[in-house]
PDB file of C-alpha atoms in Angstrom:
ATOM      1  CA  MET A   1       0.000  -0.034   0.084  1.00  0.00           C
ATOM      2  CA  ASN A   2       1.245   3.311  -1.093  1.00  0.00           C
ATOM      3  CA  TRP A   3       0.557   5.592   1.832  1.00  0.00           C
ATOM      4  CA  LEU A   4       1.920   8.748   0.643  1.00  0.00           C
ATOM      5  CA  LEU A   5      -0.488   8.393  -2.610  1.00  0.00           C
ATOM      6  CA  ILE A   6      -3.128   8.026  -0.452  1.00  0.00           C
ATOM      7  CA  GLY A   7      -2.023  11.215   1.688  1.00  0.00           C
ATOM      8  CA  VAL A   8      -1.468  12.918  -1.695  1.00  0.00           C
ATOM      9  CA  GLY A   9      -5.098  11.810  -2.794  1.00  0.00           C
ATOM     10  CA  ILE A  10      -6.610  12.969   0.337  1.00  0.00           C
ATOM     11  CA  ILE A  11      -5.153  16.292  -0.174  1.00  0.00           C
ATOM     12  CA  PHE A  12      -6.459  16.819  -3.469  1.00  0.00           C
ATOM     13  CA  PHE A  13     -10.181  15.578  -2.464  1.00  0.00           C
ATOM     14  CA  ILE A  14     -10.391  18.180   0.429  1.00  0.00           C
ATOM     15  CA  CYS A  15      -8.985  20.803  -1.811  1.00  0.00           C
ATOM     16  CA  MET A  16     -11.396  19.967  -4.710  1.00  0.00           C
ATOM     17  CA  ALA A  17     -14.227  19.537  -2.013  1.00  0.00           C
ATOM     18  CA  ILE A  18     -13.418  23.085  -0.639  1.00  0.00           C
ATOM     19  CA  GLY A  19     -13.543  24.566  -4.084  1.00  0.00           C
ATOM     20  CA  TYR A  20     -16.844  22.970  -5.361  1.00  0.00           C
ATOM     21  CA  ALA A  21     -18.209  24.289  -1.813  1.00  0.00           C
ATOM     22  CA  LYS A  22     -16.809  27.894  -1.897  1.00  0.00           C
ATOM     23  CA  GLY A  23     -17.500  27.797  -5.766  1.00  0.00           C
ATOM     24  CA  PHE A  24     -15.050  29.747  -8.109  1.00  0.00           C
ATOM     25  CA  ILE A  25     -15.207  33.379  -7.084  1.00  0.00           C
ATOM     26  CA  LYS A  26     -14.525  32.556  -3.500  1.00  0.00           C
ATOM     27  CA  ILE A  27     -11.864  29.770  -4.152  1.00  0.00           C
ATOM     28  CA  ILE A  28     -10.013  31.895  -6.939  1.00  0.00           C
ATOM     29  CA  VAL A  29      -9.468  34.620  -4.244  1.00  0.00           C
ATOM     30  CA  SER A  30      -7.593  31.652  -2.112  1.00  0.00           C
ATOM     31  CA  PHE A  31      -5.664  30.760  -5.170  1.00  0.00           C
ATOM     32  CA  GLY A  32      -4.837  34.607  -5.884  1.00  0.00           C
ATOM     33  CA  THR A  33      -3.872  34.776  -2.280  1.00  0.00           C
ATOM     34  CA  THR A  34      -1.396  31.614  -2.625  1.00  0.00           C
ATOM     35  CA  ILE A  35       0.249  32.845  -5.918  1.00  0.00           C
ATOM     36  CA  ALA A  36       0.689  36.607  -4.289  1.00  0.00           C
ATOM     37  CA  SER A  37       2.179  34.374  -1.297  1.00  0.00           C
ATOM     38  CA  LEU A  38       4.852  32.396  -3.684  1.00  0.00           C
ATOM     39  CA  ALA A  39       5.850  35.494  -5.523  1.00  0.00           C
ATOM     40  CA  LEU A  40       6.232  37.463  -2.161  1.00  0.00           C
ATOM     41  CA  VAL A  41       8.543  34.112  -0.938  1.00  0.00           C
ATOM     42  CA  ILE A  42      10.575  34.120  -4.084  1.00  0.00           C
ATOM     43  CA  PHE A  43      11.736  37.684  -3.625  1.00  0.00           C
ATOM     44  CA  LEU A  44      12.144  37.630   0.234  1.00  0.00           C
ATOM     45  CA  THR A  45      13.744  33.990   0.162  1.00  0.00           C
ATOM     46  CA  PRO A  46      17.088  34.963  -0.734  1.00  0.00           C
ATOM     47  CA  TYR A  47      17.361  37.507   2.277  1.00  0.00           C
ATOM     48  CA  THR A  48      15.826  34.993   4.522  1.00  0.00           C
ATOM     49  CA  GLY A  49      18.726  32.488   3.549  1.00  0.00           C
ATOM     50  CA  LYS A  50      21.283  35.330   4.041  1.00  0.00           C
ATOM     51  CA  ALA A  51      20.148  35.464   7.438  1.00  0.00           C
ATOM     52  CA  ILE A  52      20.036  32.140   8.361  1.00  0.00           C
ATOM     53  CA  VAL A  53      23.492  31.589   7.010  1.00  0.00           C
ATOM     54  CA  ALA A  54      24.604  34.752   8.963  1.00  0.00           C
ATOM     55  CA  MET A  55      22.909  33.903  12.031  1.00  0.00           C
ATOM     56  CA  THR A  56      23.352  30.250  12.326  1.00  0.00           C
ATOM     57  CA  PRO A  57      26.128  27.461  11.663  1.00  0.00           C
ATOM     58  CA  ILE A  58      23.461  25.278   9.394  1.00  0.00           C
ATOM     59  CA  ASP A  59      25.338  25.712   6.407  1.00  0.00           C
ATOM     60  CA  GLU A  60      28.705  24.389   7.978  1.00  0.00           C
ATOM     61  CA  MET A  61      27.049  21.797   9.513  1.00  0.00           C
ATOM     62  CA  VAL A  62      25.368  20.491   6.395  1.00  0.00           C
ATOM     63  CA  LYS A  63      28.471  20.571   4.415  1.00  0.00           C
ATOM     64  CA  GLU A  64      30.368  18.308   6.854  1.00  0.00           C
ATOM     65  CA  LYS A  65      27.390  15.872   7.068  1.00  0.00           C
ATOM     66  CA  CYS A  66      26.842  15.766   3.506  1.00  0.00           C
ATOM     67  CA  ILE A  67      30.411  15.349   2.435  1.00  0.00           C
ATOM     68  CA  SER A  68      30.727  12.032   4.535  1.00  0.00           C
ATOM     69  CA  MET A  69      27.181  10.981   3.205  1.00  0.00           C
ATOM     70  CA  MET A  70      28.220  11.085  -0.501  1.00  0.00           C
ATOM     71  CA  ILE A  71      30.819   8.481  -0.265  1.00  0.00           C
ATOM     72  CA  PRO A  72      29.286   5.375  -0.635  1.00  0.00           C
ATOM     73  CA  GLU A  73      30.853   1.907   0.732  1.00  0.00           C
ATOM     74  CA  GLY A  74      31.627   1.051  -3.058  1.00  0.00           C
ATOM     75  CA  VAL A  75      34.015   3.786  -3.253  1.00  0.00           C
ATOM     76  CA  ASP A  76      37.561   2.954  -2.043  1.00  0.00           C
ATOM     77  CA  ILE A  77      38.131   6.516  -0.463  1.00  0.00           C
ATOM     78  CA  ASP A  78      39.334   7.177   3.074  1.00  0.00           C
ATOM     79  CA  ILE A  79      38.851  10.982   3.250  1.00  0.00           C
ATOM     80  CA  SER A  80      39.278  10.986   7.031  1.00  0.00           C
ATOM     81  CA  GLU A  81      42.805  10.635   6.435  1.00  0.00           C
ATOM     82  CA  ILE A  82      43.129  13.494   3.811  1.00  0.00           C
ATOM     83  CA  PRO A  83      42.716  16.917   4.127  1.00  0.00           C
ATOM     84  CA  LEU A  84      39.408  17.885   2.476  1.00  0.00           C
ATOM     85  CA  ASP A  85      40.760  21.305   1.140  1.00  0.00           C
ATOM     86  CA  LYS A  86      43.737  19.256  -0.685  1.00  0.00           C
ATOM     87  CA  ILE A  87      41.645  16.607  -2.345  1.00  0.00           C
ATOM     88  CA  GLU A  88      41.455  16.870  -6.215  1.00  0.00           C
ATOM     89  CA  LEU A  89      39.927  13.494  -7.284  1.00  0.00           C
ATOM     90  CA  PRO A  90      40.128  12.618 -11.038  1.00  0.00           C
ATOM     91  CA  ARG A  91      37.124  13.197 -12.886  1.00  0.00           C
ATOM     92  CA  GLN A  92      36.264   9.665 -13.278  1.00  0.00           C
ATOM     93  CA  LYS A  93      36.132   9.159  -9.629  1.00  0.00           C
ATOM     94  CA  GLN A  94      34.280  11.991  -9.142  1.00  0.00           C
ATOM     95  CA  MET A  95      31.635  10.691 -11.303  1.00  0.00           C
ATOM     96  CA  GLU A  96      31.857   7.549  -9.693  1.00  0.00           C
ATOM     97  CA  ILE A  97      30.957   9.134  -6.321  1.00  0.00           C
ATOM     98  CA  LEU A  98      28.074  11.073  -7.482  1.00  0.00           C
ATOM     99  CA  GLU A  99      26.775   7.918  -9.247  1.00  0.00           C
ATOM    100  CA  LYS A 100      26.999   5.881  -6.230  1.00  0.00           C
ATOM    101  CA  ALA A 101      25.570   8.333  -3.878  1.00  0.00           C
ATOM    102  CA  ASP A 102      22.317   7.836  -2.054  1.00  0.00           C
ATOM    103  CA  ILE A 103      20.835  10.878  -2.502  1.00  0.00           C
ATOM    104  CA  PRO A 104      17.917  12.199  -4.319  1.00  0.00           C
ATOM    105  CA  GLU A 105      17.999  11.663  -8.008  1.00  0.00           C
ATOM    106  CA  PHE A 106      17.381  15.419  -9.079  1.00  0.00           C
ATOM    107  CA  LEU A 107      20.426  16.499  -6.368  1.00  0.00           C
ATOM    108  CA  LYS A 108      22.757  13.850  -7.871  1.00  0.00           C
ATOM    109  CA  LYS A 109      21.624  15.101 -11.615  1.00  0.00           C
ATOM    110  CA  GLY A 110      22.358  18.773 -10.294  1.00  0.00           C
ATOM    111  CA  LEU A 111      26.141  18.014  -8.841  1.00  0.00           C
ATOM    112  CA  MET A 112      26.832  16.444 -11.954  1.00  0.00           C
ATOM    113  CA  GLU A 113      25.606  19.117 -14.430  1.00  0.00           C
ATOM    114  CA  ASN A 114      27.215  21.720 -12.349  1.00  0.00           C
ATOM    115  CA  ASN A 115      30.474  20.166 -11.728  1.00  0.00           C
ATOM    116  CA  ASN A 116      32.522  22.579 -13.496  1.00  0.00           C
ATOM    117  CA  ASN A 117      34.897  25.707 -12.686  1.00  0.00           C
ATOM    118  CA  GLU A 118      31.695  28.193 -13.361  1.00  0.00           C
ATOM    119  CA  ALA A 119      29.834  26.438 -10.572  1.00  0.00           C
ATOM    120  CA  TYR A 120      33.227  26.494  -8.224  1.00  0.00           C
ATOM    121  CA  LYS A 121      33.749  29.990  -8.850  1.00  0.00           C
ATOM    122  CA  GLN A 122      30.057  30.586  -7.884  1.00  0.00           C
ATOM    123  CA  LEU A 123      30.014  28.596  -4.791  1.00  0.00           C
ATOM    124  CA  GLY A 124      33.838  29.922  -3.810  1.00  0.00           C
ATOM    125  CA  VAL A 125      35.235  26.380  -3.788  1.00  0.00           C
ATOM    126  CA  SER A 126      38.279  25.076  -5.600  1.00  0.00           C
ATOM    127  CA  ASN A 127      37.816  21.292  -5.060  1.00  0.00           C
ATOM    128  CA  PHE A 128      35.358  18.567  -5.733  1.00  0.00           C
ATOM    129  CA  MET A 129      34.754  17.742  -2.219  1.00  0.00           C
ATOM    130  CA  ASP A 130      34.355  21.398  -1.273  1.00  0.00           C
ATOM    131  CA  TYR A 131      31.855  21.701  -4.165  1.00  0.00           C
ATOM    132  CA  ILE A 132      29.755  18.820  -2.736  1.00  0.00           C
ATOM    133  CA  GLY A 133      29.502  20.414   0.779  1.00  0.00           C
ATOM    134  CA  ALA A 134      28.894  24.049  -1.087  1.00  0.00           C
ATOM    135  CA  TYR A 135      26.238  22.744  -3.440  1.00  0.00           C
ATOM    136  CA  VAL A 136      24.222  20.557  -1.132  1.00  0.00           C
ATOM    137  CA  SER A 137      24.207  22.986   1.812  1.00  0.00           C
ATOM    138  CA  ASP A 138      23.396  25.953  -1.073  1.00  0.00           C
ATOM    139  CA  ILE A 139      20.271  23.946  -1.515  1.00  0.00           C
ATOM    140  CA  ILE A 140      19.233  22.919   1.943  1.00  0.00           C
ATOM    141  CA  VAL A 141      19.486  26.462   2.659  1.00  0.00           C
ATOM    142  CA  LYS A 142      17.087  27.579  -0.055  1.00  0.00           C
ATOM    143  CA  ILE A 143      14.835  25.082   0.978  1.00  0.00           C
ATOM    144  CA  ILE A 144      14.697  25.775   4.697  1.00  0.00           C
ATOM    145  CA  SER A 145      14.178  29.652   3.785  1.00  0.00           C
ATOM    146  CA  PHE A 146      11.709  28.951   1.295  1.00  0.00           C
ATOM    147  CA  LEU A 147       9.572  27.068   3.897  1.00  0.00           C
ATOM    148  CA  ILE A 148       9.920  29.626   6.782  1.00  0.00           C
ATOM    149  CA  THR A 149       9.572  32.597   4.432  1.00  0.00           C
ATOM    150  CA  PHE A 150       6.325  31.002   3.050  1.00  0.00           C
ATOM    151  CA  LEU A 151       4.611  30.234   6.427  1.00  0.00           C
ATOM    152  CA  VAL A 152       5.418  33.752   7.579  1.00  0.00           C
ATOM    153  CA  VAL A 153       4.053  35.143   4.670  1.00  0.00           C
ATOM    154  CA  THR A 154       1.103  33.218   4.120  1.00  0.00           C
ATOM    155  CA  ILE A 155       0.092  33.711   8.015  1.00  0.00           C
ATOM    156  CA  PHE A 156       0.412  37.530   7.360  1.00  0.00           C
ATOM    157  CA  ILE A 157      -1.661  37.665   4.299  1.00  0.00           C
ATOM    158  CA  ARG A 158      -4.387  35.287   5.322  1.00  0.00           C
ATOM    159  CA  ALA A 159      -4.528  37.465   8.587  1.00  0.00           C
ATOM    160  CA  ILE A 160      -5.120  40.488   6.306  1.00  0.00           C
ATOM    161  CA  ILE A 161      -7.774  38.901   4.440  1.00  0.00           C
ATOM    162  CA  PHE A 162      -9.473  37.461   7.573  1.00  0.00           C
ATOM    163  CA  ALA A 163      -9.631  40.848   9.299  1.00  0.00           C
ATOM    164  CA  LEU A 164     -10.848  42.408   5.958  1.00  0.00           C
ATOM    165  CA  ASP A 165     -13.364  39.832   6.008  1.00  0.00           C
ATOM    166  CA  ILE A 166     -12.987  39.976   2.172  1.00  0.00           C
ATOM    167  CA  ILE A 167     -13.983  36.147   1.694  1.00  0.00           C
ATOM    168  CA  THR A 168     -17.559  36.209   3.476  1.00  0.00           C
ATOM    169  CA  ALA A 169     -18.375  39.211   1.368  1.00  0.00           C
ATOM    170  CA  LEU A 170     -18.021  37.370  -2.075  1.00  0.00           C
ATOM    171  CA  PRO A 171     -21.182  35.913  -3.562  1.00  0.00           C
ATOM    172  CA  VAL A 172     -21.818  32.593  -3.915  1.00  0.00           C
ATOM    173  CA  ILE A 173     -23.024  31.194  -7.503  1.00  0.00           C
ATOM    174  CA  ASN A 174     -23.813  27.599  -8.105  1.00  0.00           C
ATOM    175  CA  GLY A 175     -23.460  25.522 -11.096  1.00  0.00           C
ATOM    176  CA  LEU A 176     -20.570  26.053 -13.489  1.00  0.00           C
ATOM    177  CA  ASN A 177     -19.070  28.153 -10.815  1.00  0.00           C
ATOM    178  CA  ARG A 178     -18.660  25.138  -8.448  1.00  0.00           C
ATOM    179  CA  VAL A 179     -17.296  23.304 -11.247  1.00  0.00           C
ATOM    180  CA  ALA A 180     -14.446  25.962 -11.850  1.00  0.00           C
ATOM    181  CA  GLY A 181     -14.113  25.676  -7.987  1.00  0.00           C
ATOM    182  CA  ILE A 182     -13.035  22.250  -8.257  1.00  0.00           C
ATOM    183  CA  ALA A 183     -10.452  22.789 -10.750  1.00  0.00           C
ATOM    184  CA  VAL A 184      -8.888  25.661  -8.894  1.00  0.00           C
ATOM    185  CA  GLY A 185      -9.017  23.624  -5.551  1.00  0.00           C
ATOM    186  CA  GLY A 186      -6.905  20.972  -7.989  1.00  0.00           C
ATOM    187  CA  LEU A 187      -4.263  23.678  -8.490  1.00  0.00           C
ATOM    188  CA  ILE A 188      -3.987  24.660  -5.042  1.00  0.00           C
ATOM    189  CA  ALA A 189      -3.621  20.954  -3.949  1.00  0.00           C
ATOM    190  CA  VAL A 190      -0.638  20.450  -6.650  1.00  0.00           C
ATOM    191  CA  ILE A 191       1.009  23.814  -4.715  1.00  0.00           C
ATOM    192  CA  LEU A 192       0.679  22.278  -1.703  1.00  0.00           C
ATOM    193  CA  VAL A 193       1.819  18.972  -2.777  1.00  0.00           C
ATOM    194  CA  TRP A 194       4.979  20.453  -4.163  1.00  0.00           C
ATOM    195  CA  ILE A 195       5.401  22.246  -0.783  1.00  0.00           C
ATOM    196  CA  ALA A 196       5.150  18.957   1.138  1.00  0.00           C
ATOM    197  CA  PHE A 197       7.729  17.534  -1.098  1.00  0.00           C
ATOM    198  CA  LEU A 198      10.068  19.954  -0.349  1.00  0.00           C
ATOM    199  CA  ILE A 199      10.051  19.030   3.328  1.00  0.00           C
ATOM    200  CA  ILE A 200      10.102  15.425   2.290  1.00  0.00           C
ATOM    201  CA  THR A 201      13.489  16.285   0.406  1.00  0.00           C
ATOM    202  CA  LEU A 202      15.093  17.836   3.698  1.00  0.00           C
ATOM    203  CA  LEU A 203      13.885  14.610   5.310  1.00  0.00           C
ATOM    204  CA  TYR A 204      15.594  12.314   2.568  1.00  0.00           C
ATOM    205  CA  ASN A 205      18.204  10.953   4.956  1.00  0.00           C
ATOM    206  CA  SER A 206      16.004   9.930   7.381  1.00  0.00           C
ATOM    207  CA  ASP A 207      14.017   6.623   7.578  1.00  0.00           C
ATOM    208  CA  ILE A 208      10.719   8.380   6.780  1.00  0.00           C
ATOM    209  CA  GLY A 209      12.399  10.776   4.076  1.00  0.00           C
ATOM    210  CA  LYS A 210      13.471   7.431   2.545  1.00  0.00           C
ATOM    211  CA  GLU A 211      10.012   5.640   2.727  1.00  0.00           C
ATOM    212  CA  CYS A 212       8.450   8.886   1.256  1.00  0.00           C
ATOM    213  CA  PHE A 213      10.804   8.725  -1.806  1.00  0.00           C
ATOM    214  CA  ARG A 214      10.109   4.992  -2.139  1.00  0.00           C
ATOM    215  CA  CYS A 215       6.508   5.855  -2.350  1.00  0.00           C
ATOM    216  CA  ILE A 216       7.279   8.445  -4.858  1.00  0.00           C
ATOM    217  CA  GLU A 217       9.289   6.187  -7.018  1.00  0.00           C
ATOM    218  CA  ASN A 218       6.347   3.326  -6.987  1.00  0.00           C
ATOM    219  CA  SER A 219       3.769   5.804  -8.236  1.00  0.00           C
ATOM    220  CA  GLU A 220       3.846   7.016 -11.675  1.00  0.00           C
ATOM    221  CA  PHE A 221       1.509  10.078 -10.349  1.00  0.00           C
ATOM    222  CA  LEU A 222       3.755  10.838  -7.608  1.00  0.00           C
ATOM    223  CA  THR A 223       6.813  10.798  -9.863  1.00  0.00           C
ATOM    224  CA  PHE A 224       5.275  13.127 -12.051  1.00  0.00           C
ATOM    225  CA  LEU A 225       4.337  15.753  -9.582  1.00  0.00           C
ATOM    226  CA  TYR A 226       7.801  15.555  -8.207  1.00  0.00           C
ATOM    227  CA  GLU A 227       9.586  15.651 -11.294  1.00  0.00           C
ATOM    228  CA  LYS A 228       7.362  18.869 -12.386  1.00  0.00           C
ATOM    229  CA  ASN A 229       7.827  20.393  -9.269  1.00  0.00           C
ATOM    230  CA  VAL A 230       8.701  24.169 -10.260  1.00  0.00           C
ATOM    231  CA  ILE A 231       9.142  25.042  -6.889  1.00  0.00           C
ATOM    232  CA  LEU A 232      11.696  22.345  -6.199  1.00  0.00           C
ATOM    233  CA  ASP A 233      13.266  23.536  -9.640  1.00  0.00           C
ATOM    234  CA  TRP A 234      13.435  26.956  -8.486  1.00  0.00           C
ATOM    235  CA  VAL A 235      14.693  26.599  -5.133  1.00  0.00           C
ATOM    236  CA  THR A 236      17.383  24.115  -6.343  1.00  0.00           C
ATOM    237  CA  LYS A 237      18.811  26.090  -9.243  1.00  0.00           C
ATOM    238  CA  LEU A 238      22.336  27.299  -8.941  1.00  0.00           C
ATOM    239  CA  ARG A 239      22.496  31.202  -9.405  1.00  0.00           C
TER     240      ARG A 239
END
């Protein structure tokens, strides 16, 4: 039984049921609020990320953790006896490490595609091992920054709408209005699932995270949603 697929199905059912109950006019306000929140989050996330890096040691902690995690048992390298800032592995060995690493496919693909001098310069590193740490750390900080910013912005905007009593002032229309409400509810569900996938990505190295990814891989629908996750694509884009 794919419990994650069931959970995603419940999210879609609830959102579409709410869309039907509220109708298009009311649910489109919720959808517009969500889009406005995402736009504001996209603008604010880089600043949140800088604050997290400046005020916490999370980036350094992630770098140290991911370097050891990236070296699988099948690769004959003892990094404990070699200063990390002196490591410069052959290209073939680098690709072997990346291919065998127990990490999400999108992350593996990103590490392979960006393993070049331009990315090294952008991340401020000079060797492969530092590149791994800096790249993964950058993505994790971005995801955390996005989630924190999205939560704060959503609460703020929803509070304003609630205070102004905008939703209850809108009319309710039956018929096609409710059908359109179902469609918009489905779009809201997609966005919520995409955001949930960000959290799952952060938990990848845990047992529950690995189980979630197993569920995703075993479902064509979940795999499709994960691969088409534009929020994850934006957050993980190297820039």
